Amino acid sequence: MASSHTVLMRLVASAYSIAQKAGTIVRHVIAEGDLGIVEKTSATDLQTKADRLVQMSICSSLARKFPKLTIIGEELVVWVDPLDGTKEYTEGLLDNVTVLIGIAYEGKAIAGIINQPYYNYQAGPDAVLGRTIWGVLGLGAFGFQLKEVPAGKHIITTTRSHSNKLVTDCVTAMNPDDVLRVGGAGNKIIQLIEGKASAYVFASPGCKKWDTCAPEVILHAVGGKLTDIHGNALQYNKEVKHMNSAGVLATLRNYDYYASRVPESVKNALVP
């Protein structure tokens, strides 16, 4: 057990450093002025030069430092999103963008690193850009100031670019005081832990395991909860399907309130 803990903390420390380097790459690509945008499956599913460079950097760095990572009992899995919020990145909504590195053991998300390359970018030309948030279950989450939405307020954060009738119906059923439509799963979880939103509601397939693994850990480490729309915990073992086909529901507090308001019509339409 001690050996496993040692490997995990070495991996978290390395992922933290790698995520900071990834943030620098993301900023450098913007500064160069050539995003190298290509469409993957549609006009809203994009890939940029930053996606490709960060993916290569993270994978090569982890492979070099942990050459046996993929065969540690086939129980430890790393889920990487090199650029979460790619569409927003291409449109200049830079505070939506994150780099995500999630670590799962026996199918459960246990450690996560979120780099926000353009944190503080609106603070002026002399501002220091970027921050890295990280967490380990049982240890805590670090790199931010935990805040909560005022009691009695119901503020929903949801997708900016992948909405549909199911998403709209589910959000409306929450009877929200306000709805924030932003990009990036990592960004939405940051909104929860920094008191900008009460619940992250995405009643649709589309979000993938590499979008939720790292953010889930950060949220769970401070007492929050992330599940699919049915209330099922997400699984992150190597064989699991990548798509979160039953959507995502996440809150910092009052999970039961939001879960109880998910319409049956939405649940029936989303198969786990």
PDB file of C-alpha atoms in Angstrom:
ATOM      1  CA  MET A   1       0.000   0.000   0.000  1.00  0.00           C
ATOM      2  CA  ALA A   2       2.832   2.422   0.901  1.00  0.00           C
ATOM      3  CA  SER A   3       4.422   1.761  -2.480  1.00  0.00           C
ATOM      4  CA  SER A   4       1.143   2.559  -4.250  1.00  0.00           C
ATOM      5  CA  HIS A   5       0.841   5.838  -2.337  1.00  0.00           C
ATOM      6  CA  THR A   6       4.417   6.735  -3.272  1.00  0.00           C
ATOM      7  CA  VAL A   7       3.757   6.093  -6.962  1.00  0.00           C
ATOM      8  CA  LEU A   8       0.560   8.143  -6.830  1.00  0.00           C
ATOM      9  CA  MET A   9       2.201  11.174  -5.233  1.00  0.00           C
ATOM     10  CA  ARG A  10       5.125  11.001  -7.672  1.00  0.00           C
ATOM     11  CA  LEU A  11       2.606  10.861 -10.511  1.00  0.00           C
ATOM     12  CA  VAL A  12       0.608  13.806  -9.124  1.00  0.00           C
ATOM     13  CA  ALA A  13       3.775  15.880  -8.671  1.00  0.00           C
ATOM     14  CA  SER A  14       4.864  15.121 -12.231  1.00  0.00           C
ATOM     15  CA  ALA A  15       1.399  15.834 -13.637  1.00  0.00           C
ATOM     16  CA  TYR A  16       1.351  19.192 -11.816  1.00  0.00           C
ATOM     17  CA  SER A  17       4.643  20.194 -13.430  1.00  0.00           C
ATOM     18  CA  ILE A  18       3.557  18.876 -16.836  1.00  0.00           C
ATOM     19  CA  ALA A  19       0.251  20.771 -16.623  1.00  0.00           C
ATOM     20  CA  GLN A  20       2.089  24.032 -15.962  1.00  0.00           C
ATOM     21  CA  LYS A  21       4.273  23.423 -19.021  1.00  0.00           C
ATOM     22  CA  ALA A  22       1.118  22.652 -21.019  1.00  0.00           C
ATOM     23  CA  GLY A  23      -0.344  26.010 -20.003  1.00  0.00           C
ATOM     24  CA  THR A  24       2.746  27.731 -21.387  1.00  0.00           C
ATOM     25  CA  ILE A  25       2.324  25.888 -24.699  1.00  0.00           C
ATOM     26  CA  VAL A  26      -1.340  26.957 -24.913  1.00  0.00           C
ATOM     27  CA  ARG A  27      -0.384  30.621 -24.431  1.00  0.00           C
ATOM     28  CA  HIS A  28       2.499  30.353 -26.908  1.00  0.00           C
ATOM     29  CA  VAL A  29       0.241  29.070 -29.696  1.00  0.00           C
ATOM     30  CA  ILE A  30      -2.099  32.046 -29.236  1.00  0.00           C
ATOM     31  CA  ALA A  31       0.866  34.430 -29.254  1.00  0.00           C
ATOM     32  CA  GLU A  32       2.126  32.935 -32.532  1.00  0.00           C
ATOM     33  CA  GLY A  33      -1.222  33.753 -34.154  1.00  0.00           C
ATOM     34  CA  ASP A  34      -1.661  30.456 -36.015  1.00  0.00           C
ATOM     35  CA  LEU A  35      -4.081  28.147 -34.190  1.00  0.00           C
ATOM     36  CA  GLY A  36      -3.953  25.418 -36.850  1.00  0.00           C
ATOM     37  CA  ILE A  37      -7.676  24.677 -36.474  1.00  0.00           C
ATOM     38  CA  VAL A  38      -9.126  21.486 -37.922  1.00  0.00           C
ATOM     39  CA  GLU A  39     -12.632  20.055 -37.556  1.00  0.00           C
ATOM     40  CA  LYS A  40     -12.799  16.606 -35.980  1.00  0.00           C
ATOM     41  CA  THR A  41     -16.442  15.572 -36.349  1.00  0.00           C
ATOM     42  CA  SER A  42     -18.283  18.884 -36.796  1.00  0.00           C
ATOM     43  CA  ALA A  43     -17.928  22.648 -36.795  1.00  0.00           C
ATOM     44  CA  THR A  44     -18.308  22.648 -33.011  1.00  0.00           C
ATOM     45  CA  ASP A  45     -15.841  19.786 -32.426  1.00  0.00           C
ATOM     46  CA  LEU A  46     -12.487  21.387 -33.147  1.00  0.00           C
ATOM     47  CA  GLN A  47      -8.819  20.633 -32.679  1.00  0.00           C
ATOM     48  CA  THR A  48      -6.000  23.177 -32.670  1.00  0.00           C
ATOM     49  CA  LYS A  49      -2.232  23.152 -32.811  1.00  0.00           C
ATOM     50  CA  ALA A  50      -2.307  23.609 -29.020  1.00  0.00           C
ATOM     51  CA  ASP A  51      -4.342  20.380 -28.607  1.00  0.00           C
ATOM     52  CA  ARG A  52      -1.774  18.457 -30.608  1.00  0.00           C
ATOM     53  CA  LEU A  53       1.332  19.943 -28.979  1.00  0.00           C
ATOM     54  CA  VAL A  54       0.003  19.599 -25.432  1.00  0.00           C
ATOM     55  CA  GLN A  55      -1.151  16.021 -26.011  1.00  0.00           C
ATOM     56  CA  MET A  56       2.289  15.104 -27.329  1.00  0.00           C
ATOM     57  CA  SER A  57       4.048  16.903 -24.457  1.00  0.00           C
ATOM     58  CA  ILE A  58       1.942  15.281 -21.719  1.00  0.00           C
ATOM     59  CA  CYS A  59       2.105  11.775 -23.174  1.00  0.00           C
ATOM     60  CA  SER A  60       5.842  11.871 -23.858  1.00  0.00           C
ATOM     61  CA  SER A  61       6.641  13.315 -20.429  1.00  0.00           C
ATOM     62  CA  LEU A  62       4.539  10.733 -18.583  1.00  0.00           C
ATOM     63  CA  ALA A  63       5.920   7.897 -20.701  1.00  0.00           C
ATOM     64  CA  ARG A  64       9.472   9.004 -19.979  1.00  0.00           C
ATOM     65  CA  LYS A  65       8.958   9.342 -16.223  1.00  0.00           C
ATOM     66  CA  PHE A  66       6.587   6.373 -15.814  1.00  0.00           C
ATOM     67  CA  PRO A  67       7.455   3.846 -18.541  1.00  0.00           C
ATOM     68  CA  LYS A  68       5.317   1.141 -16.905  1.00  0.00           C
ATOM     69  CA  LEU A  69       2.345   3.384 -16.180  1.00  0.00           C
ATOM     70  CA  THR A  70      -0.089   1.520 -18.412  1.00  0.00           C
ATOM     71  CA  ILE A  71       0.742  -1.843 -16.847  1.00  0.00           C
ATOM     72  CA  ILE A  72       0.692  -1.043 -13.118  1.00  0.00           C
ATOM     73  CA  GLY A  73      -1.686  -3.900 -12.453  1.00  0.00           C
ATOM     74  CA  GLU A  74      -3.777  -2.398 -15.258  1.00  0.00           C
ATOM     75  CA  GLU A  75      -5.502  -0.537 -12.413  1.00  0.00           C
ATOM     76  CA  LEU A  76      -4.016   2.967 -12.675  1.00  0.00           C
ATOM     77  CA  VAL A  77      -5.309   4.980 -15.640  1.00  0.00           C
ATOM     78  CA  VAL A  78      -4.511   8.572 -16.633  1.00  0.00           C
ATOM     79  CA  TRP A  79      -7.179  10.548 -18.510  1.00  0.00           C
ATOM     80  CA  VAL A  80      -5.864  13.595 -20.396  1.00  0.00           C
ATOM     81  CA  ASP A  81      -7.655  16.456 -22.122  1.00  0.00           C
ATOM     82  CA  PRO A  82      -4.908  18.607 -23.637  1.00  0.00           C
ATOM     83  CA  LEU A  83      -7.260  21.528 -24.293  1.00  0.00           C
ATOM     84  CA  ASP A  84     -10.682  21.516 -22.654  1.00  0.00           C
ATOM     85  CA  GLY A  85     -12.797  24.264 -24.219  1.00  0.00           C
ATOM     86  CA  THR A  86     -11.195  24.162 -27.665  1.00  0.00           C
ATOM     87  CA  LYS A  87     -14.041  26.023 -29.385  1.00  0.00           C
ATOM     88  CA  GLU A  88     -13.822  28.844 -26.870  1.00  0.00           C
ATOM     89  CA  TYR A  89     -10.035  28.913 -27.343  1.00  0.00           C
ATOM     90  CA  THR A  90     -10.523  29.535 -31.058  1.00  0.00           C
ATOM     91  CA  GLU A  91     -13.001  32.337 -30.315  1.00  0.00           C
ATOM     92  CA  GLY A  92     -10.855  34.206 -27.803  1.00  0.00           C
ATOM     93  CA  LEU A  93     -12.827  33.195 -24.681  1.00  0.00           C
ATOM     94  CA  LEU A  94      -9.566  32.297 -23.023  1.00  0.00           C
ATOM     95  CA  ASP A  95     -10.718  32.047 -19.411  1.00  0.00           C
ATOM     96  CA  ASN A  96     -12.878  29.061 -20.437  1.00  0.00           C
ATOM     97  CA  VAL A  97      -9.824  27.001 -21.390  1.00  0.00           C
ATOM     98  CA  THR A  98      -8.186  24.367 -19.157  1.00  0.00           C
ATOM     99  CA  VAL A  99      -5.707  21.497 -19.417  1.00  0.00           C
ATOM    100  CA  LEU A 100      -6.948  18.400 -17.560  1.00  0.00           C
ATOM    101  CA  ILE A 101      -4.975  15.444 -16.176  1.00  0.00           C
ATOM    102  CA  GLY A 102      -7.032  12.946 -14.180  1.00  0.00           C
ATOM    103  CA  ILE A 103      -5.787   9.821 -12.425  1.00  0.00           C
ATOM    104  CA  ALA A 104      -8.058   6.868 -11.665  1.00  0.00           C
ATOM    105  CA  TYR A 105      -7.464   3.711  -9.653  1.00  0.00           C
ATOM    106  CA  GLU A 106      -9.657   0.636 -10.052  1.00  0.00           C
ATOM    107  CA  GLY A 107     -12.159   2.740 -11.984  1.00  0.00           C
ATOM    108  CA  LYS A 108     -12.428   5.557  -9.432  1.00  0.00           C
ATOM    109  CA  ALA A 109     -11.097   9.084  -9.980  1.00  0.00           C
ATOM    110  CA  ILE A 110      -8.578   9.705  -7.180  1.00  0.00           C
ATOM    111  CA  ALA A 111      -6.331  12.594  -8.262  1.00  0.00           C
ATOM    112  CA  GLY A 112      -6.715  15.512 -10.632  1.00  0.00           C
ATOM    113  CA  ILE A 113      -4.826  18.499 -11.986  1.00  0.00           C
ATOM    114  CA  ILE A 114      -6.441  21.467 -13.753  1.00  0.00           C
ATOM    115  CA  ASN A 115      -4.231  24.085 -15.367  1.00  0.00           C
ATOM    116  CA  GLN A 116      -5.991  27.305 -16.334  1.00  0.00           C
ATOM    117  CA  PRO A 117      -3.519  28.915 -18.774  1.00  0.00           C
ATOM    118  CA  TYR A 118      -5.263  32.287 -18.992  1.00  0.00           C
ATOM    119  CA  TYR A 119      -6.316  32.749 -15.393  1.00  0.00           C
ATOM    120  CA  ASN A 120      -5.940  36.463 -14.607  1.00  0.00           C
ATOM    121  CA  TYR A 121      -5.703  37.437 -18.288  1.00  0.00           C
ATOM    122  CA  GLN A 122      -8.125  40.334 -17.879  1.00  0.00           C
ATOM    123  CA  ALA A 123      -6.103  41.903 -15.063  1.00  0.00           C
ATOM    124  CA  GLY A 124      -3.907  43.957 -17.381  1.00  0.00           C
ATOM    125  CA  PRO A 125      -0.723  43.579 -19.436  1.00  0.00           C
ATOM    126  CA  ASP A 126       1.521  43.086 -16.389  1.00  0.00           C
ATOM    127  CA  ALA A 127      -0.596  40.346 -14.818  1.00  0.00           C
ATOM    128  CA  VAL A 128       0.952  36.940 -14.159  1.00  0.00           C
ATOM    129  CA  LEU A 129      -1.016  34.471 -16.247  1.00  0.00           C
ATOM    130  CA  GLY A 130      -2.113  30.974 -15.353  1.00  0.00           C
ATOM    131  CA  ARG A 131      -2.678  28.816 -12.288  1.00  0.00           C
ATOM    132  CA  THR A 132      -2.765  25.117 -11.467  1.00  0.00           C
ATOM    133  CA  ILE A 133      -5.441  23.589  -9.248  1.00  0.00           C
ATOM    134  CA  TRP A 134      -4.868  20.080  -7.952  1.00  0.00           C
ATOM    135  CA  GLY A 135      -6.424  17.596  -5.598  1.00  0.00           C
ATOM    136  CA  VAL A 136      -6.183  14.080  -4.198  1.00  0.00           C
ATOM    137  CA  LEU A 137      -9.076  12.258  -2.532  1.00  0.00           C
ATOM    138  CA  GLY A 138      -8.468  12.055   1.197  1.00  0.00           C
ATOM    139  CA  LEU A 139      -5.881  14.834   1.058  1.00  0.00           C
ATOM    140  CA  GLY A 140      -7.770  17.867  -0.241  1.00  0.00           C
ATOM    141  CA  ALA A 141      -7.748  20.318  -3.129  1.00  0.00           C
ATOM    142  CA  PHE A 142      -5.384  23.256  -3.548  1.00  0.00           C
ATOM    143  CA  GLY A 143      -4.587  26.269  -5.713  1.00  0.00           C
ATOM    144  CA  PHE A 144      -7.852  28.210  -5.263  1.00  0.00           C
ATOM    145  CA  GLN A 145     -10.053  29.831  -2.617  1.00  0.00           C
ATOM    146  CA  LEU A 146     -13.164  27.763  -1.910  1.00  0.00           C
ATOM    147  CA  LYS A 147     -16.365  29.828  -2.031  1.00  0.00           C
ATOM    148  CA  GLU A 148     -20.068  29.013  -2.131  1.00  0.00           C
ATOM    149  CA  VAL A 149     -23.034  30.610  -3.864  1.00  0.00           C
ATOM    150  CA  PRO A 150     -25.184  32.538  -1.349  1.00  0.00           C
ATOM    151  CA  ALA A 151     -27.760  30.345   0.400  1.00  0.00           C
ATOM    152  CA  GLY A 152     -31.032  30.076  -1.474  1.00  0.00           C
ATOM    153  CA  LYS A 153     -29.553  31.005  -4.841  1.00  0.00           C
ATOM    154  CA  HIS A 154     -29.768  28.491  -7.691  1.00  0.00           C
ATOM    155  CA  ILE A 155     -27.280  29.368 -10.429  1.00  0.00           C
ATOM    156  CA  ILE A 156     -26.786  26.788 -13.175  1.00  0.00           C
ATOM    157  CA  THR A 157     -23.698  26.486 -15.350  1.00  0.00           C
ATOM    158  CA  THR A 158     -24.152  24.557 -18.579  1.00  0.00           C
ATOM    159  CA  THR A 159     -22.856  24.143 -22.098  1.00  0.00           C
ATOM    160  CA  ARG A 160     -22.309  27.137 -24.341  1.00  0.00           C
ATOM    161  CA  SER A 161     -21.895  25.343 -27.665  1.00  0.00           C
ATOM    162  CA  HIS A 162     -23.573  21.910 -27.342  1.00  0.00           C
ATOM    163  CA  SER A 163     -27.094  22.696 -26.184  1.00  0.00           C
ATOM    164  CA  ASN A 164     -30.282  20.905 -27.271  1.00  0.00           C
ATOM    165  CA  LYS A 165     -33.860  20.419 -26.047  1.00  0.00           C
ATOM    166  CA  LEU A 166     -32.861  17.904 -23.367  1.00  0.00           C
ATOM    167  CA  VAL A 167     -30.278  20.279 -21.955  1.00  0.00           C
ATOM    168  CA  THR A 168     -32.738  23.189 -21.997  1.00  0.00           C
ATOM    169  CA  ASP A 169     -35.554  21.157 -20.424  1.00  0.00           C
ATOM    170  CA  CYS A 170     -33.314  19.932 -17.622  1.00  0.00           C
ATOM    171  CA  VAL A 171     -31.893  23.382 -16.881  1.00  0.00           C
ATOM    172  CA  THR A 172     -35.400  24.901 -16.832  1.00  0.00           C
ATOM    173  CA  ALA A 173     -36.585  22.215 -14.404  1.00  0.00           C
ATOM    174  CA  MET A 174     -33.996  23.436 -11.890  1.00  0.00           C
ATOM    175  CA  ASN A 175     -35.945  26.716 -11.587  1.00  0.00           C
ATOM    176  CA  PRO A 176     -32.689  28.686 -11.745  1.00  0.00           C
ATOM    177  CA  ASP A 177     -32.149  32.273 -10.673  1.00  0.00           C
ATOM    178  CA  ASP A 178     -29.519  32.531 -13.398  1.00  0.00           C
ATOM    179  CA  VAL A 179     -27.948  30.375 -16.113  1.00  0.00           C
ATOM    180  CA  LEU A 180     -24.284  30.645 -17.122  1.00  0.00           C
ATOM    181  CA  ARG A 181     -23.465  29.239 -20.560  1.00  0.00           C
ATOM    182  CA  VAL A 182     -19.734  28.670 -20.780  1.00  0.00           C
ATOM    183  CA  GLY A 183     -17.233  26.304 -22.366  1.00  0.00           C
ATOM    184  CA  GLY A 184     -15.167  23.536 -20.820  1.00  0.00           C
ATOM    185  CA  ALA A 185     -16.024  20.968 -18.142  1.00  0.00           C
ATOM    186  CA  GLY A 186     -12.991  22.022 -16.129  1.00  0.00           C
ATOM    187  CA  ASN A 187     -14.118  25.630 -16.243  1.00  0.00           C
ATOM    188  CA  LYS A 188     -17.610  24.702 -15.043  1.00  0.00           C
ATOM    189  CA  ILE A 189     -16.263  22.829 -12.023  1.00  0.00           C
ATOM    190  CA  ILE A 190     -14.075  25.835 -11.201  1.00  0.00           C
ATOM    191  CA  GLN A 191     -17.250  27.934 -11.226  1.00  0.00           C
ATOM    192  CA  LEU A 192     -18.750  25.576  -8.629  1.00  0.00           C
ATOM    193  CA  ILE A 193     -15.780  25.658  -6.252  1.00  0.00           C
ATOM    194  CA  GLU A 194     -15.356  29.429  -6.538  1.00  0.00           C
ATOM    195  CA  GLY A 195     -18.969  30.308  -5.789  1.00  0.00           C
ATOM    196  CA  LYS A 196     -20.056  31.431  -9.247  1.00  0.00           C
ATOM    197  CA  ALA A 197     -22.515  28.578  -9.833  1.00  0.00           C
ATOM    198  CA  SER A 198     -24.542  26.129  -7.744  1.00  0.00           C
ATOM    199  CA  ALA A 199     -24.839  23.224 -10.182  1.00  0.00           C
ATOM    200  CA  TYR A 200     -23.334  22.023 -13.449  1.00  0.00           C
ATOM    201  CA  VAL A 201     -26.136  20.508 -15.534  1.00  0.00           C
ATOM    202  CA  PHE A 202     -25.445  18.832 -18.878  1.00  0.00           C
ATOM    203  CA  ALA A 203     -28.293  16.495 -19.861  1.00  0.00           C
ATOM    204  CA  SER A 204     -26.784  15.171 -23.072  1.00  0.00           C
ATOM    205  CA  PRO A 205     -24.102  12.832 -24.380  1.00  0.00           C
ATOM    206  CA  GLY A 206     -20.986  14.616 -25.560  1.00  0.00           C
ATOM    207  CA  CYS A 207     -18.850  15.050 -22.471  1.00  0.00           C
ATOM    208  CA  LYS A 208     -16.126  12.399 -22.204  1.00  0.00           C
ATOM    209  CA  LYS A 209     -14.178  10.720 -19.426  1.00  0.00           C
ATOM    210  CA  TRP A 210     -11.121  12.899 -19.991  1.00  0.00           C
ATOM    211  CA  ASP A 211     -13.382  15.946 -19.497  1.00  0.00           C
ATOM    212  CA  THR A 212     -14.642  14.832 -16.084  1.00  0.00           C
ATOM    213  CA  CYS A 213     -11.949  12.736 -14.383  1.00  0.00           C
ATOM    214  CA  ALA A 214      -9.716  15.543 -13.075  1.00  0.00           C
ATOM    215  CA  PRO A 215     -12.542  18.009 -12.301  1.00  0.00           C
ATOM    216  CA  GLU A 216     -14.494  15.314 -10.442  1.00  0.00           C
ATOM    217  CA  VAL A 217     -11.592  14.769  -8.047  1.00  0.00           C
ATOM    218  CA  ILE A 218     -11.237  18.488  -7.285  1.00  0.00           C
ATOM    219  CA  LEU A 219     -14.975  18.731  -6.577  1.00  0.00           C
ATOM    220  CA  HIS A 220     -15.170  15.554  -4.485  1.00  0.00           C
ATOM    221  CA  ALA A 221     -12.092  16.576  -2.468  1.00  0.00           C
ATOM    222  CA  VAL A 222     -13.989  19.628  -1.147  1.00  0.00           C
ATOM    223  CA  GLY A 223     -17.237  17.801  -0.421  1.00  0.00           C
ATOM    224  CA  GLY A 224     -19.039  18.158  -3.758  1.00  0.00           C
ATOM    225  CA  LYS A 225     -20.526  15.471  -5.963  1.00  0.00           C
ATOM    226  CA  LEU A 226     -20.441  14.624  -9.684  1.00  0.00           C
ATOM    227  CA  THR A 227     -22.536  11.882 -11.297  1.00  0.00           C
ATOM    228  CA  ASP A 228     -24.451  11.201 -14.460  1.00  0.00           C
ATOM    229  CA  ILE A 229     -28.026  12.524 -14.767  1.00  0.00           C
ATOM    230  CA  HIS A 230     -29.362   9.324 -13.119  1.00  0.00           C
ATOM    231  CA  GLY A 231     -27.149   9.771 -10.065  1.00  0.00           C
ATOM    232  CA  ASN A 232     -24.703   7.023 -11.034  1.00  0.00           C
ATOM    233  CA  ALA A 233     -21.016   7.447 -10.247  1.00  0.00           C
ATOM    234  CA  LEU A 234     -18.800   7.638 -13.328  1.00  0.00           C
ATOM    235  CA  GLN A 235     -16.288   4.830 -13.919  1.00  0.00           C
ATOM    236  CA  TYR A 236     -12.777   5.430 -15.258  1.00  0.00           C
ATOM    237  CA  ASN A 237     -11.239   2.001 -15.828  1.00  0.00           C
ATOM    238  CA  LYS A 238      -9.332   1.302 -19.020  1.00  0.00           C
ATOM    239  CA  GLU A 239     -12.157  -0.604 -20.725  1.00  0.00           C
ATOM    240  CA  VAL A 240     -14.965   1.885 -20.037  1.00  0.00           C
ATOM    241  CA  LYS A 241     -16.567   3.727 -22.955  1.00  0.00           C
ATOM    242  CA  HIS A 242     -15.188   7.215 -23.314  1.00  0.00           C
ATOM    243  CA  MET A 243     -18.516   9.009 -23.737  1.00  0.00           C
ATOM    244  CA  ASN A 244     -20.483  10.069 -20.653  1.00  0.00           C
ATOM    245  CA  SER A 245     -23.638   9.009 -22.473  1.00  0.00           C
ATOM    246  CA  ALA A 246     -25.996   9.817 -19.582  1.00  0.00           C
ATOM    247  CA  GLY A 247     -24.774  13.377 -19.160  1.00  0.00           C
ATOM    248  CA  VAL A 248     -23.344  15.103 -16.096  1.00  0.00           C
ATOM    249  CA  LEU A 249     -24.820  16.562 -12.903  1.00  0.00           C
ATOM    250  CA  ALA A 250     -22.434  18.175 -10.420  1.00  0.00           C
ATOM    251  CA  THR A 251     -22.827  20.387  -7.362  1.00  0.00           C
ATOM    252  CA  LEU A 252     -20.699  21.692  -4.529  1.00  0.00           C
ATOM    253  CA  ARG A 253     -23.634  21.516  -2.107  1.00  0.00           C
ATOM    254  CA  ASN A 254     -27.321  20.464  -2.126  1.00  0.00           C
ATOM    255  CA  TYR A 255     -26.879  17.683  -4.692  1.00  0.00           C
ATOM    256  CA  ASP A 256     -30.186  16.031  -3.751  1.00  0.00           C
ATOM    257  CA  TYR A 257     -32.154  19.203  -4.533  1.00  0.00           C
ATOM    258  CA  TYR A 258     -30.898  19.288  -8.125  1.00  0.00           C
ATOM    259  CA  ALA A 259     -31.009  15.508  -8.649  1.00  0.00           C
ATOM    260  CA  SER A 260     -34.653  15.428  -7.542  1.00  0.00           C
ATOM    261  CA  ARG A 261     -35.599  17.990 -10.197  1.00  0.00           C
ATOM    262  CA  VAL A 262     -34.234  16.115 -13.218  1.00  0.00           C
ATOM    263  CA  PRO A 263     -37.322  15.355 -15.366  1.00  0.00           C
ATOM    264  CA  GLU A 264     -38.202  11.704 -15.968  1.00  0.00           C
ATOM    265  CA  SER A 265     -38.400  12.487 -19.695  1.00  0.00           C
ATOM    266  CA  VAL A 266     -34.736  13.491 -19.599  1.00  0.00           C
ATOM    267  CA  LYS A 267     -33.726  10.370 -17.673  1.00  0.00           C
ATOM    268  CA  ASN A 268     -35.624   8.167 -20.123  1.00  0.00           C
ATOM    269  CA  ALA A 269     -33.822   9.769 -23.055  1.00  0.00           C
ATOM    270  CA  LEU A 270     -30.325   9.279 -21.624  1.00  0.00           C
ATOM    271  CA  VAL A 271     -29.189   5.686 -21.308  1.00  0.00           C
ATOM    272  CA  PRO A 272     -26.190   5.064 -19.002  1.00  0.00           C
TER     273      PRO A 272
END
